[in-house]
PDB file of C-alpha atoms in Angstrom:
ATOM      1  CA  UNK A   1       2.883 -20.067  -2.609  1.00  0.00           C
ATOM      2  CA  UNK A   2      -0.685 -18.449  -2.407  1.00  0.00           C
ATOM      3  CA  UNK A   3      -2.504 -21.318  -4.063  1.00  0.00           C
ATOM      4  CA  UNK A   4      -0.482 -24.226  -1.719  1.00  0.00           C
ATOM      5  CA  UNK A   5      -2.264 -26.096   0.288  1.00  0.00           C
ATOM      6  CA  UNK A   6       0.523 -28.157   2.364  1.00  0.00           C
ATOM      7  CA  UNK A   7       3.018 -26.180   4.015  1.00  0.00           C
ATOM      8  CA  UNK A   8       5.889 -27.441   6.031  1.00  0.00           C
ATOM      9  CA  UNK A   9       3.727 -30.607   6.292  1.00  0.00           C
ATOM     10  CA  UNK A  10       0.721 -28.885   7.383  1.00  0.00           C
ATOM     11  CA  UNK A  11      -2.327 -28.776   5.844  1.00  0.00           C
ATOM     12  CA  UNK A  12      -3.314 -25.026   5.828  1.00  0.00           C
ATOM     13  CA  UNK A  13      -6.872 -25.675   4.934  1.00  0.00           C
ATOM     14  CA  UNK A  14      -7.497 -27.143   8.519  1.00  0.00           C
ATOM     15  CA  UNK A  15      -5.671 -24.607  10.787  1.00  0.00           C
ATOM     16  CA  UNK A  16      -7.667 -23.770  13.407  1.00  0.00           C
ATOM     17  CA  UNK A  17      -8.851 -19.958  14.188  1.00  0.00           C
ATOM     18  CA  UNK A  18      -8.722 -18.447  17.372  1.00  0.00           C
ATOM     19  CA  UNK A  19     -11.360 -15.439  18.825  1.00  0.00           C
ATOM     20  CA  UNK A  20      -9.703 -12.751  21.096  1.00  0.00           C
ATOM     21  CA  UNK A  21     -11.272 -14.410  24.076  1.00  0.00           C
ATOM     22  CA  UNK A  22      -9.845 -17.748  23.337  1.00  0.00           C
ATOM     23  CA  UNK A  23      -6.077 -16.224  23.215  1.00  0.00           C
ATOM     24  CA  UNK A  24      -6.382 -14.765  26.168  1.00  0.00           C
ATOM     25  CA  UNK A  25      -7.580 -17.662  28.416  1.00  0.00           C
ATOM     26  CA  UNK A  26      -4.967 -19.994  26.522  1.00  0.00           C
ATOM     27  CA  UNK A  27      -2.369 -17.413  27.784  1.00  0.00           C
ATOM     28  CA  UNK A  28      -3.394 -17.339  31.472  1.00  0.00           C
ATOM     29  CA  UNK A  29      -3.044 -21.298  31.385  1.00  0.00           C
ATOM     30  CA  UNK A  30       0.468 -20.661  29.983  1.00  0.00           C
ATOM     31  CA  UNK A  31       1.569 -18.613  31.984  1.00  0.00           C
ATOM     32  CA  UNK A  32       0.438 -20.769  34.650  1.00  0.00           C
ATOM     33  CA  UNK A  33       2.080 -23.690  33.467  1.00  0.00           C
ATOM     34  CA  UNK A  34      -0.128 -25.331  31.182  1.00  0.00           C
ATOM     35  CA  UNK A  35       2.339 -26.620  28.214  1.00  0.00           C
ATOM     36  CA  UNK A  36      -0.462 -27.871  26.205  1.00  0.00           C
ATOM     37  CA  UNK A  37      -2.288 -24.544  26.628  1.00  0.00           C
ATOM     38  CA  UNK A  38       1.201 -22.757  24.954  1.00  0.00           C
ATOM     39  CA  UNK A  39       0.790 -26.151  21.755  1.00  0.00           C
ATOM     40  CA  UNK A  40      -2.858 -24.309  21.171  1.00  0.00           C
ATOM     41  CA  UNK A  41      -1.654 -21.153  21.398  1.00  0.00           C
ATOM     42  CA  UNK A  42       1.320 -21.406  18.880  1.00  0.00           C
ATOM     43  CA  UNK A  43      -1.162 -24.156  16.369  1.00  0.00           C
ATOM     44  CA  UNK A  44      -4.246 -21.687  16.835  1.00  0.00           C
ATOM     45  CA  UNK A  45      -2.388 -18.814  15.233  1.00  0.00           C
ATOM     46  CA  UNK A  46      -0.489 -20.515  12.903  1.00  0.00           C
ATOM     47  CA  UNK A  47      -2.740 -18.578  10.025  1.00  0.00           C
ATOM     48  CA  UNK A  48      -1.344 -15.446  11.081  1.00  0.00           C
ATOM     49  CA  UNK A  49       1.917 -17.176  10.014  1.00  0.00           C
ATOM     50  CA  UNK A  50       0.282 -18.520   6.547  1.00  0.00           C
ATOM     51  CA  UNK A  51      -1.260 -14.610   5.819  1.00  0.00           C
ATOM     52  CA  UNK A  52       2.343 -13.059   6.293  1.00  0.00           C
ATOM     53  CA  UNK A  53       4.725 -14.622   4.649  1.00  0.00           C
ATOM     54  CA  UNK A  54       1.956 -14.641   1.327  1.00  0.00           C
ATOM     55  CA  UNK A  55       3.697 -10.942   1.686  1.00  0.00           C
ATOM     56  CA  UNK A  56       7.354 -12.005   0.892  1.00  0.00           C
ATOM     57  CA  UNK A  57       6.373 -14.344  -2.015  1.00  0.00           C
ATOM     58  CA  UNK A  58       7.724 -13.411  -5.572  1.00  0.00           C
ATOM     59  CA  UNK A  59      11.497 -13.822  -4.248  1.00  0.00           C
ATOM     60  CA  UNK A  60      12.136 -17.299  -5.407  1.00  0.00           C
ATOM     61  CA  UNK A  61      12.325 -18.950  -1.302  1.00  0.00           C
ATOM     62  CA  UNK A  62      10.740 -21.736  -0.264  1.00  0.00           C
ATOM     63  CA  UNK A  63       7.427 -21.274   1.380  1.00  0.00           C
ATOM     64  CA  UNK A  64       8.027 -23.804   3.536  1.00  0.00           C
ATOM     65  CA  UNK A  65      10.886 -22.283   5.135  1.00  0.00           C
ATOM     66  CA  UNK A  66       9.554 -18.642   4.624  1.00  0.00           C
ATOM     67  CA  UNK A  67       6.463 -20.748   7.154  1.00  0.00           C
ATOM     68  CA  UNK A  68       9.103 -22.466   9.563  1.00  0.00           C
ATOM     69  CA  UNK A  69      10.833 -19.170  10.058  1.00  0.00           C
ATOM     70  CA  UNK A  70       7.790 -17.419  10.710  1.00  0.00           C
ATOM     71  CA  UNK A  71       6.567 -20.279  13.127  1.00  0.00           C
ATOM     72  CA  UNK A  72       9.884 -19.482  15.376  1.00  0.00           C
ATOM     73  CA  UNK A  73       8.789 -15.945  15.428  1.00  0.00           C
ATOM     74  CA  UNK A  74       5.407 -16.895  16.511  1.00  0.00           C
ATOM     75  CA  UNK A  75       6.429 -18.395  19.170  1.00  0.00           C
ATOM     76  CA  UNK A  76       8.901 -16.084  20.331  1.00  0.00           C
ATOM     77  CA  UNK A  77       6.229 -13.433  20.695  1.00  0.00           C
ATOM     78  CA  UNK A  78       3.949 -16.070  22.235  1.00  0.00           C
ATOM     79  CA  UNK A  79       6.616 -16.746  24.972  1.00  0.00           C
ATOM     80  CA  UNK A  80       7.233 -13.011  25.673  1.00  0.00           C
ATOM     81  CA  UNK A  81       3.773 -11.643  25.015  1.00  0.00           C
ATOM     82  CA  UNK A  82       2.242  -9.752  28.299  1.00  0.00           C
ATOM     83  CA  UNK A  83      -1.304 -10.222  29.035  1.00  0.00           C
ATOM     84  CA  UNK A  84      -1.811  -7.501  31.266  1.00  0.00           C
ATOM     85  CA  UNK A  85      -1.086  -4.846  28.505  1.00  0.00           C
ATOM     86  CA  UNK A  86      -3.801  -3.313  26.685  1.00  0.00           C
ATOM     87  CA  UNK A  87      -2.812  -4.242  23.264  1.00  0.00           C
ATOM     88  CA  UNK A  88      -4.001  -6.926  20.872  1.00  0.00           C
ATOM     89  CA  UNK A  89      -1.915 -10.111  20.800  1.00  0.00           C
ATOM     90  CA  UNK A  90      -2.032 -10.083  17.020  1.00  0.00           C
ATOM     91  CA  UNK A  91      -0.228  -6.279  16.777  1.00  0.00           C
ATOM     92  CA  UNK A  92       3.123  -7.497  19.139  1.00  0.00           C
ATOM     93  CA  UNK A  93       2.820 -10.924  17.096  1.00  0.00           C
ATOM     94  CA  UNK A  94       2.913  -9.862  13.758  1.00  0.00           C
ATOM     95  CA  UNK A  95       6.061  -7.524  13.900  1.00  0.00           C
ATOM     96  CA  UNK A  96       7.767 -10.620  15.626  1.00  0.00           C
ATOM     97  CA  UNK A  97       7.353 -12.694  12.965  1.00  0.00           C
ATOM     98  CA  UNK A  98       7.774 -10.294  10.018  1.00  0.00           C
ATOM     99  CA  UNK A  99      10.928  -9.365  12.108  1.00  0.00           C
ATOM    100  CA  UNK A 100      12.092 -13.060  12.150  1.00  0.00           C
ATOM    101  CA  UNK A 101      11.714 -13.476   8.880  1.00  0.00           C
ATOM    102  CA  UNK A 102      13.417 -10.444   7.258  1.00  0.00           C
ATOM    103  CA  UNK A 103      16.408 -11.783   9.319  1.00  0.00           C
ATOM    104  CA  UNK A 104      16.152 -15.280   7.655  1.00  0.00           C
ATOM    105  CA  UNK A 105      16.137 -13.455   4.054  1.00  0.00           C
ATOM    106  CA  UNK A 106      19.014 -10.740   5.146  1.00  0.00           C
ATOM    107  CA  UNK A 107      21.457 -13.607   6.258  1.00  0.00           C
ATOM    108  CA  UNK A 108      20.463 -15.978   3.492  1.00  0.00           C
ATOM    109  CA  UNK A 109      20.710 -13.555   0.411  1.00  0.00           C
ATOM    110  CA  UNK A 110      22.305 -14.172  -2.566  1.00  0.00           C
ATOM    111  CA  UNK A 111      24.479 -11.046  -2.340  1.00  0.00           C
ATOM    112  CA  UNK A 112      26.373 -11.981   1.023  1.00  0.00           C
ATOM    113  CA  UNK A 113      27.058  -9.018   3.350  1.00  0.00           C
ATOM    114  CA  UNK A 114      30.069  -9.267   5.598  1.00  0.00           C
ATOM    115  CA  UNK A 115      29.303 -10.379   9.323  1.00  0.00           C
ATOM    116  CA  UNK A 116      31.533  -7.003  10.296  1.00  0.00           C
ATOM    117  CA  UNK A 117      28.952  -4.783   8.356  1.00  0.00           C
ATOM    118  CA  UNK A 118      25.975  -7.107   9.281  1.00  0.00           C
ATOM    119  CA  UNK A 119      26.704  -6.184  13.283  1.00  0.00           C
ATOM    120  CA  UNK A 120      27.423  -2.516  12.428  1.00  0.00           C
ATOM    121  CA  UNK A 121      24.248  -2.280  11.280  1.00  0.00           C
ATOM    122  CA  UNK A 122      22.164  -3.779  14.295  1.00  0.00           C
ATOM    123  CA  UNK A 123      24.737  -1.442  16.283  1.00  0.00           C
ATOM    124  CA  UNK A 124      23.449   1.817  14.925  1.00  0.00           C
ATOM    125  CA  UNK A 125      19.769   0.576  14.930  1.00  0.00           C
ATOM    126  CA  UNK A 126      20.643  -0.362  18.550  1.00  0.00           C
ATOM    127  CA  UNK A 127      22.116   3.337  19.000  1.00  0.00           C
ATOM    128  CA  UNK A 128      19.133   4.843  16.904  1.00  0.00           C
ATOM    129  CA  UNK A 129      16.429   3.403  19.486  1.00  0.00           C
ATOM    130  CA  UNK A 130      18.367   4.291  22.710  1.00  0.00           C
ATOM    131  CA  UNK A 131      19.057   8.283  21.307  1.00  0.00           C
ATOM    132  CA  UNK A 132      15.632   8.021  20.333  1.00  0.00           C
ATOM    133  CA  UNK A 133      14.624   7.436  24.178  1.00  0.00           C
ATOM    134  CA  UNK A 134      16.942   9.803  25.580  1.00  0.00           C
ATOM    135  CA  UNK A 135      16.514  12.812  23.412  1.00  0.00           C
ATOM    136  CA  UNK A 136      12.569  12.247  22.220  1.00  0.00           C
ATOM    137  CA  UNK A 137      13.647  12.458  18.695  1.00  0.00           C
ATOM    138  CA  UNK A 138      15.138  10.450  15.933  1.00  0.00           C
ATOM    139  CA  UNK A 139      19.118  11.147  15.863  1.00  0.00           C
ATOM    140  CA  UNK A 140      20.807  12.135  12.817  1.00  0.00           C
ATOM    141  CA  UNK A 141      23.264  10.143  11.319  1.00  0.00           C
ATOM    142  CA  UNK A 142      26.163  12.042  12.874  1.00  0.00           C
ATOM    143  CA  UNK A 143      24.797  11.760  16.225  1.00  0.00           C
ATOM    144  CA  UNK A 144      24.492   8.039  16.197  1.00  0.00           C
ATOM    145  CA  UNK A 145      28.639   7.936  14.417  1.00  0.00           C
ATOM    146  CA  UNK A 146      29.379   9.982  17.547  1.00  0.00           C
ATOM    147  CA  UNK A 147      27.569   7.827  19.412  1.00  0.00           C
ATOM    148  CA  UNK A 148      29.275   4.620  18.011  1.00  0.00           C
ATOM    149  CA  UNK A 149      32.717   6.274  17.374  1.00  0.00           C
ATOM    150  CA  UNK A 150      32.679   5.400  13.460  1.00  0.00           C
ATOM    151  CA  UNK A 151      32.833   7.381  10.453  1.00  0.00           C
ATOM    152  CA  UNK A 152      29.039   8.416   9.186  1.00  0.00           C
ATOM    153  CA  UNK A 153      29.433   7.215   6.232  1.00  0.00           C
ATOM    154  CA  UNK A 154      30.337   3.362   7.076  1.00  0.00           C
ATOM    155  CA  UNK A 155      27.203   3.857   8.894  1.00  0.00           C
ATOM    156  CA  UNK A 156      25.028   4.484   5.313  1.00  0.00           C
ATOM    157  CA  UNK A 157      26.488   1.768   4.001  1.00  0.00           C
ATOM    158  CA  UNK A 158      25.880  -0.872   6.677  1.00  0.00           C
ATOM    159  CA  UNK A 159      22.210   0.458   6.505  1.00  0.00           C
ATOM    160  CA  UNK A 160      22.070   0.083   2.783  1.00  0.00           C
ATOM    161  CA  UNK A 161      23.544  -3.405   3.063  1.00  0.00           C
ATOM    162  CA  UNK A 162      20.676  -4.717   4.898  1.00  0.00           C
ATOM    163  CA  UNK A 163      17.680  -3.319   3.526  1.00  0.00           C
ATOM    164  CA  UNK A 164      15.580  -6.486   1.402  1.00  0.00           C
ATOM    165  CA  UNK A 165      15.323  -6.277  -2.445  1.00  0.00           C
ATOM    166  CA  UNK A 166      11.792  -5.800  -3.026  1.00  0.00           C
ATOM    167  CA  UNK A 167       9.823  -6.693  -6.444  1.00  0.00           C
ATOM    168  CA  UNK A 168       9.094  -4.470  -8.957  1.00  0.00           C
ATOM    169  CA  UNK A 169       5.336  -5.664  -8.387  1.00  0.00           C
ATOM    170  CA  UNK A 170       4.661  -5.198  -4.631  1.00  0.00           C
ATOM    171  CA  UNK A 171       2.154  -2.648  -4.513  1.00  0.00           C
ATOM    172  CA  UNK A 172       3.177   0.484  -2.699  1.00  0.00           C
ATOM    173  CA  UNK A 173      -0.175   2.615  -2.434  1.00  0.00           C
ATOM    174  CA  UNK A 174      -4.225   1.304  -2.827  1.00  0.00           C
ATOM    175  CA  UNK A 175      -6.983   3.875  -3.701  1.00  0.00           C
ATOM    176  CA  UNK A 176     -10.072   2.138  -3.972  1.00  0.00           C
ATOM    177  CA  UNK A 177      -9.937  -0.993  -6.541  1.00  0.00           C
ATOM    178  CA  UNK A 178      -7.039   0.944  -8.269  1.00  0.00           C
ATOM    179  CA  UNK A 179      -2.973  -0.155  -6.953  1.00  0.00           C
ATOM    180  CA  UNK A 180       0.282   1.500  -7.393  1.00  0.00           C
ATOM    181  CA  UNK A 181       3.160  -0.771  -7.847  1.00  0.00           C
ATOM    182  CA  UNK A 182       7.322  -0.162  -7.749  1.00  0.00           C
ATOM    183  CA  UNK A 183       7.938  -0.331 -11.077  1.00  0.00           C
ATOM    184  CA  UNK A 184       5.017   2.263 -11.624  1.00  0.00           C
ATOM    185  CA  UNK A 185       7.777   4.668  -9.743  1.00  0.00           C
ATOM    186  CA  UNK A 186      10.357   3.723 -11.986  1.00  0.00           C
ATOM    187  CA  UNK A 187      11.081   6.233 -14.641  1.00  0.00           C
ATOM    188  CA  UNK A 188      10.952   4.578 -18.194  1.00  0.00           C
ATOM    189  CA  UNK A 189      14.320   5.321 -20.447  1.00  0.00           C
ATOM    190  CA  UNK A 190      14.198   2.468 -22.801  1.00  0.00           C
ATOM    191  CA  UNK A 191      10.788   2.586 -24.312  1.00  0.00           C
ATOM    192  CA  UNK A 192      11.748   5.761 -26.029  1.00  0.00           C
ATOM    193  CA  UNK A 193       9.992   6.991 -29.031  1.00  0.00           C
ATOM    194  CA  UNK A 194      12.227   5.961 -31.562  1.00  0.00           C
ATOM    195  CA  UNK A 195      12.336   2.101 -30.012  1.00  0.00           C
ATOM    196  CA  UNK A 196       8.347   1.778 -30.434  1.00  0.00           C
ATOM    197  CA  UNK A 197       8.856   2.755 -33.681  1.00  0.00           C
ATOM    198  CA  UNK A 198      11.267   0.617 -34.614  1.00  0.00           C
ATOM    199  CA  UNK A 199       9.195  -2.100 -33.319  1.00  0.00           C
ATOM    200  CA  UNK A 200       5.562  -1.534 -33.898  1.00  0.00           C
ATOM    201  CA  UNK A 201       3.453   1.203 -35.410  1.00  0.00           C
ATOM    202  CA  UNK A 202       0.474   1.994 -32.984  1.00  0.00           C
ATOM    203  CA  UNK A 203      -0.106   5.723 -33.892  1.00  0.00           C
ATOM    204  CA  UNK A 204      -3.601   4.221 -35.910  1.00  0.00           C
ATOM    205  CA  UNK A 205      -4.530   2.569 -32.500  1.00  0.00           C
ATOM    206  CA  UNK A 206      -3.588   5.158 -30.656  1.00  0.00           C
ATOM    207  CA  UNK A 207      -6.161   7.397 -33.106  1.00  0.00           C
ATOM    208  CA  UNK A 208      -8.753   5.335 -31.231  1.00  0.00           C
ATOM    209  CA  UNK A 209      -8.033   6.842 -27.661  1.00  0.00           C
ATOM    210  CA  UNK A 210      -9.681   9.971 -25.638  1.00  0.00           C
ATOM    211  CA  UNK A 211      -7.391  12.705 -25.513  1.00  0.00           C
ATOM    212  CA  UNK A 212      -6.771  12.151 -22.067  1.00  0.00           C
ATOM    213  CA  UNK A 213      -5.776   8.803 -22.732  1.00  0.00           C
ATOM    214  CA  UNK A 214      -3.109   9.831 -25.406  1.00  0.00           C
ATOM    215  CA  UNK A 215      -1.525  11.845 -23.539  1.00  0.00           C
ATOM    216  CA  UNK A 216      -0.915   9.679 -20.394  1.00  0.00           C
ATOM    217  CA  UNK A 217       0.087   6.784 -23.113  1.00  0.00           C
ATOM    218  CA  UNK A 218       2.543   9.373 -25.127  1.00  0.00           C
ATOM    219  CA  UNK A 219       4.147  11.322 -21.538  1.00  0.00           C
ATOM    220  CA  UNK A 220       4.501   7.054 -20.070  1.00  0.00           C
ATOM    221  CA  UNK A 221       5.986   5.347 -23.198  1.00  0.00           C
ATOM    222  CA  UNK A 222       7.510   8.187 -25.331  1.00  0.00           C
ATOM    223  CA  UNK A 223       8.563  10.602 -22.937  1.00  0.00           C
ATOM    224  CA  UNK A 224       9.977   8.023 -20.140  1.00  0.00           C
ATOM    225  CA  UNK A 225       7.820  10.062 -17.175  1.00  0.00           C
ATOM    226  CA  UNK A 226       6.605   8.156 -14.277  1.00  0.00           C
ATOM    227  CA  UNK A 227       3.001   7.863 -13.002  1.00  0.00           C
ATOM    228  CA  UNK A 228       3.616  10.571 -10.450  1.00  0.00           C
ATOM    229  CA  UNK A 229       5.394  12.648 -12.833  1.00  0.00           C
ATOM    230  CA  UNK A 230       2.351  12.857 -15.353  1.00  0.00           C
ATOM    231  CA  UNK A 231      -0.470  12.812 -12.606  1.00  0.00           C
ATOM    232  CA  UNK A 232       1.890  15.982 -11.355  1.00  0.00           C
ATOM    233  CA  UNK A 233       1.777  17.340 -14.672  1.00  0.00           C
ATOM    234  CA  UNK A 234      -2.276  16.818 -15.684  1.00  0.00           C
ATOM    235  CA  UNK A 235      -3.446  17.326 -12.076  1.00  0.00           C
ATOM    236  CA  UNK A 236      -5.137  14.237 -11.205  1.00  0.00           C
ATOM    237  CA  UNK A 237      -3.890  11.652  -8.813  1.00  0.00           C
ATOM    238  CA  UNK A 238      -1.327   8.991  -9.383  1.00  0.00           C
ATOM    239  CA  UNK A 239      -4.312   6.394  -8.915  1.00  0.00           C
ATOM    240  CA  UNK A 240      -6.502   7.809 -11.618  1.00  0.00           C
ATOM    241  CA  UNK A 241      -3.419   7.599 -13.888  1.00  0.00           C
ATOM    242  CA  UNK A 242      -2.857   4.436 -13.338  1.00  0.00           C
ATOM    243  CA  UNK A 243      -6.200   2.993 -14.001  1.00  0.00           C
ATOM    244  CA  UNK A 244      -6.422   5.449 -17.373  1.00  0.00           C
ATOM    245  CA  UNK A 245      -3.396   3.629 -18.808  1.00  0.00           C
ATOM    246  CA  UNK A 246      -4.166   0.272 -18.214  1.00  0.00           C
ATOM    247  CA  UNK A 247      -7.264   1.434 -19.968  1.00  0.00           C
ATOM    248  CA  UNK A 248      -5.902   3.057 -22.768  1.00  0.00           C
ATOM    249  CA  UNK A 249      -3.210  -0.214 -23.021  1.00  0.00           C
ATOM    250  CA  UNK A 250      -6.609  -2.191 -23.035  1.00  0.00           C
ATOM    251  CA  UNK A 251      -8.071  -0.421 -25.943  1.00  0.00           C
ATOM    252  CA  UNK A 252      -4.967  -0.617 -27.657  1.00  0.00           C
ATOM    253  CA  UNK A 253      -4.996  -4.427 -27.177  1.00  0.00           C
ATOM    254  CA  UNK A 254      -7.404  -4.861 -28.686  1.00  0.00           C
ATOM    255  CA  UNK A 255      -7.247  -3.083 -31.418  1.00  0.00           C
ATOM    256  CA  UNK A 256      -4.645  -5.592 -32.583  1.00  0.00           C
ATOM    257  CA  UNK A 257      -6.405  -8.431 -32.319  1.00  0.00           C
TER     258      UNK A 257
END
């Protein structure tokens, strides 16, 4: 998806880019009237469309209609955008369109939720926002089943049902040059000692490494902790232990070779 050129039958590589200034005086003529004044709009920040959906790549969907979906939100926001509010029309656009999209994905997954749970679910986020309002604070889960007259916990699972799967590689923290990804959360309990022994003996490479670096490599492979288990347990952040394994996997690379 990143590296395609052509999306939807557009070339990407000859959107047009749009200043602050420009969006605004496009949206006065809109709002005036001016239909080909809303065509620039929605073309001019097509890009914004292009730089999202490069976030919901890796799930096996078609860019193209991962790009049409997130036209329609586009455009959505661009019809219902205010002018007169203070706030950049990128920040009410973006949400729009990640928004639309996440719906596409939720009714087209592979694991089909019922259409029974699907509306429970936009009830209680319905019922979440207006207790929100009334009471100034988020409402428990309780609250909202009182709310909605339905037993709490039908109202975990409709949640559950329609959260997205997300990829073990999407990064969840950045520090610097250094990322974090899911499946660095993910507690290891296959690559046990016994298993790399069985497989391949690396204790001579391993020889080759600081003491730091053994034991991040022996509390990560052997021991089955996670990156924020052993930064916990060395005192160093989960960043630093990230980058001192992929060094230490680097050394041991090429030791091999």
């Amino acid at each position: 998806m990143i590296n395609k050129v052509e999306i939807a039958n557009i070339n990407t590589s000859k959107l047009p880019k749009l200043n602050a200034e420009k969006n605004k005086e496009l949206f006065i003529r809109m709002k005036n009237g001016d239909e080909e004044a809303r065509e620039e709009l929605i073309t001019g920040n097509l890009r914004l469309v292009l730089s999202i959906i490069q976030r919901f790549g890796g799930r096996g969907e078609n860019p193209d209609d991962l790009f049409q979906v997130g036209v329609v939100g586009l455009i959505k926001a661009i019809d219902n955008f205010d002018i007169t509010l203070d706030v950049q029309m990128s920040t009410y656009c973006v949400p729009m369109i990640i928004g639309e999209i996440r719906r596409y994905l939720r009714d087209n997954n592979i694991v089909r939720v019922s259409r029974s749970i699907r509306d429970l679910a936009y009830k209680v986020l319905q019922s979440k926002e207006k207790l929100t309002k009334e009471t100034g604070k988020e409402p428990t889960v309780e609250e909202i089943a009182k709310d909605l007259g339905v037993e709490k916990e039908d109202i975990v699972v409709s949640l559950d049902a329609i959260q997205d799967p997300i990829s073990l590689q999407e990064p969840v923290y950045n520090e610097g040059n250094d990322s974090i990804y899911v499946m660095d959360q993910v507690k290891d309990k296959k690559n046990t000692d016994e298993n790399w022994a069985e497989n391949i003996t690396i204790s001579e490479a391993i020889e080759h490494l600081s003491n730091k670096e053994k034991s991040i490599i022996d509390k990560r492979f052997f021991k089955g902790r996670t990156q924020m288990e052993v930064a916990a347990e060395i005192g160093i952040s989960q960043a630093q232990v990230s980058r001192i394994e992929k060094n230490a996997l680097m050394h041991i690379k090429r030791f091999y070779k």
